[in-house]
Amino acid sequence: LNAIILSDDNDEDDLNCPSETLVPGADMTCSASHIVTQAEIDANGSPVADSGLLENTVTGTATELAEPVTAELEIPINQSPGLTVQKSSTTSEVAGTGEVTYDYLVTNAGSVTLTGLTLVDNNVDTDVDCGGVDTLDPGQDLICSAVHTVTQQELDDDGSPVPGSGVLFNEVVASSNETENASDNLSIPITWTGSSLITITKDFTDDNPGEVTMRMICTGAMPTYASFKLKDSGVRIEEITPFGPGPINCKVSEIESPVEGYTPVYLASATTGEADDVRSETDGCYFDGIVRGNFVCDVTNQADPVEVDVHKVWQIPGALQFDTDLDVTISLTCDSEIVNGTDIGGGLYSASEFLSEANGDYDDEDGNFVGMGTATFEVVPAFYPTAGDPDDQEYTTCFATESGLGSIVEVDNGCGDSISTGTIEIVNGIGDECTITNTVFFEGIPTLSQWGMALMALLMLGFGFVGMRRYA
């Protein structure tokens, strides 16, 4: 073969052969090169984009050949996009308010050019600044930055963005058009040990307007002692600051109540902050091992229950005493809570007590057979006693009813049969009582006593004798 010529459609125009002539049976090796560009990798194909191949076709001609001869070679292109981000700060702890600066090292860790690069941080003041750069070549780094300004509220909350976490936490997410998202986070401890707040609230369940003397005692903090007065719905906020070595322990309690008949109930809580132990006891709110934050002591003066006595009286002619069932159930209904009672809805509460004949005292100077018993209930008053016109006083009202009566019983209910007619009125520290009287007569004539019946019988017998004499 003479005048041998080779050409490649995708080389650097540097195809070279050692000879232009080949005798029969001989061969020779020619060579050429192709320099792969980043654009070809990004295009995922050369010369055809998105083919995933580096393709070459070589064409050979010679004087003796009627047609050119060709050969093809396809080499796969391996695209491997990659993106990483590392977040850092020169601030190692948060000990007060001020700016915390963050740096973000963004790296193209793959073989493809990254475009549309963005960084988003969930706890910084403004957008992450990358200097306007949004493209990264393979192996290229980029440093971005952002700032978080620590506020006093975050210190009081002992955490940002999560109160009580004890750290300033941030998470950054990096994204591009060619890769999955990459992320990194950073937690910086909050070591601020400034002042803490204890809020004390006061409530009377019956809206008593009097004042209660409260006190707060602390160790390891200022103030070490505070005494103050609070009224119903009153609020007091005490600021405590560390003083000397050792833990900060505080107790809030009530010294005295203006009126007898109340039991203070304490509820201690931590709205934000850190302490070793926050607990409620019968004698106060305890806050032990305070580090920082906001705490609350809610003090409720609950009105103590007062007694309501419902007396039961039976008036029975002596001859009938053993023919009458004296067992009844007394039911009390009030517009305030009854101890061990039931909430029956509509703001009313109910409780019952069974009175047996065994409770009776059978004696009466008038000759009647009298059975007596008392059902005693404990009711929590909703109002406090006020001075002035009794008609202006608000009361917790109750009424009482009975069940289990026979048909020969007449009832005189001195307790009322509804809230509107109830005769039982109580206020804090003052109970009340009422009486239900039952009178038993002959069955069928409920308004005629035993002696009246005897008199009628004698009269009828007398008329009978007169009639017999007249017609004798």
PDB file of C-alpha atoms in Angstrom, residues 41 62 96 128 142 154 174 211 219 245 266 282 311 341 353 374 382 389 392 406 413 459:
ATOM      1  CA  ILE A  41     -16.693  15.940  31.625  1.00  0.00           C
ATOM      2  CA  ALA A  62      -4.273   4.423   0.440  1.00  0.00           C
ATOM      3  CA  GLY A  96     -22.322  36.892  77.213  1.00  0.00           C
ATOM      4  CA  VAL A 128     -24.561  33.269  54.428  1.00  0.00           C
ATOM      5  CA  LEU A 142     -14.657  28.391  48.809  1.00  0.00           C
ATOM      6  CA  GLU A 154     -31.021  33.505  74.552  1.00  0.00           C
ATOM      7  CA  ALA A 174     -25.064  23.459  51.137  1.00  0.00           C
ATOM      8  CA  GLU A 211     -52.298  40.367 101.910  1.00  0.00           C
ATOM      9  CA  THR A 219     -27.711  30.519  99.634  1.00  0.00           C
ATOM     10  CA  PRO A 245     -18.589  29.703  95.842  1.00  0.00           C
ATOM     11  CA  TYR A 266     -46.998  25.437  96.188  1.00  0.00           C
ATOM     12  CA  THR A 282     -46.033  21.370 101.404  1.00  0.00           C
ATOM     13  CA  HIS A 311     -79.918  17.059 111.004  1.00  0.00           C
ATOM     14  CA  GLY A 341     -68.333  14.484  96.331  1.00  0.00           C
ATOM     15  CA  GLU A 353     -74.687   9.896 103.433  1.00  0.00           C
ATOM     16  CA  THR A 374     -76.912  14.000 111.560  1.00  0.00           C
ATOM     17  CA  ALA A 382     -65.927  29.804  97.248  1.00  0.00           C
ATOM     18  CA  ASP A 389     -74.674  44.358 105.238  1.00  0.00           C
ATOM     19  CA  ASP A 392     -74.437  42.022 100.297  1.00  0.00           C
ATOM     20  CA  GLY A 406     -92.631   5.609 103.157  1.00  0.00           C
ATOM     21  CA  ASN A 413     -87.527  20.267 104.746  1.00  0.00           C
ATOM     22  CA  LEU A 459    -117.604   9.291 119.040  1.00  0.00           C
TER      23      LEU A 459
END
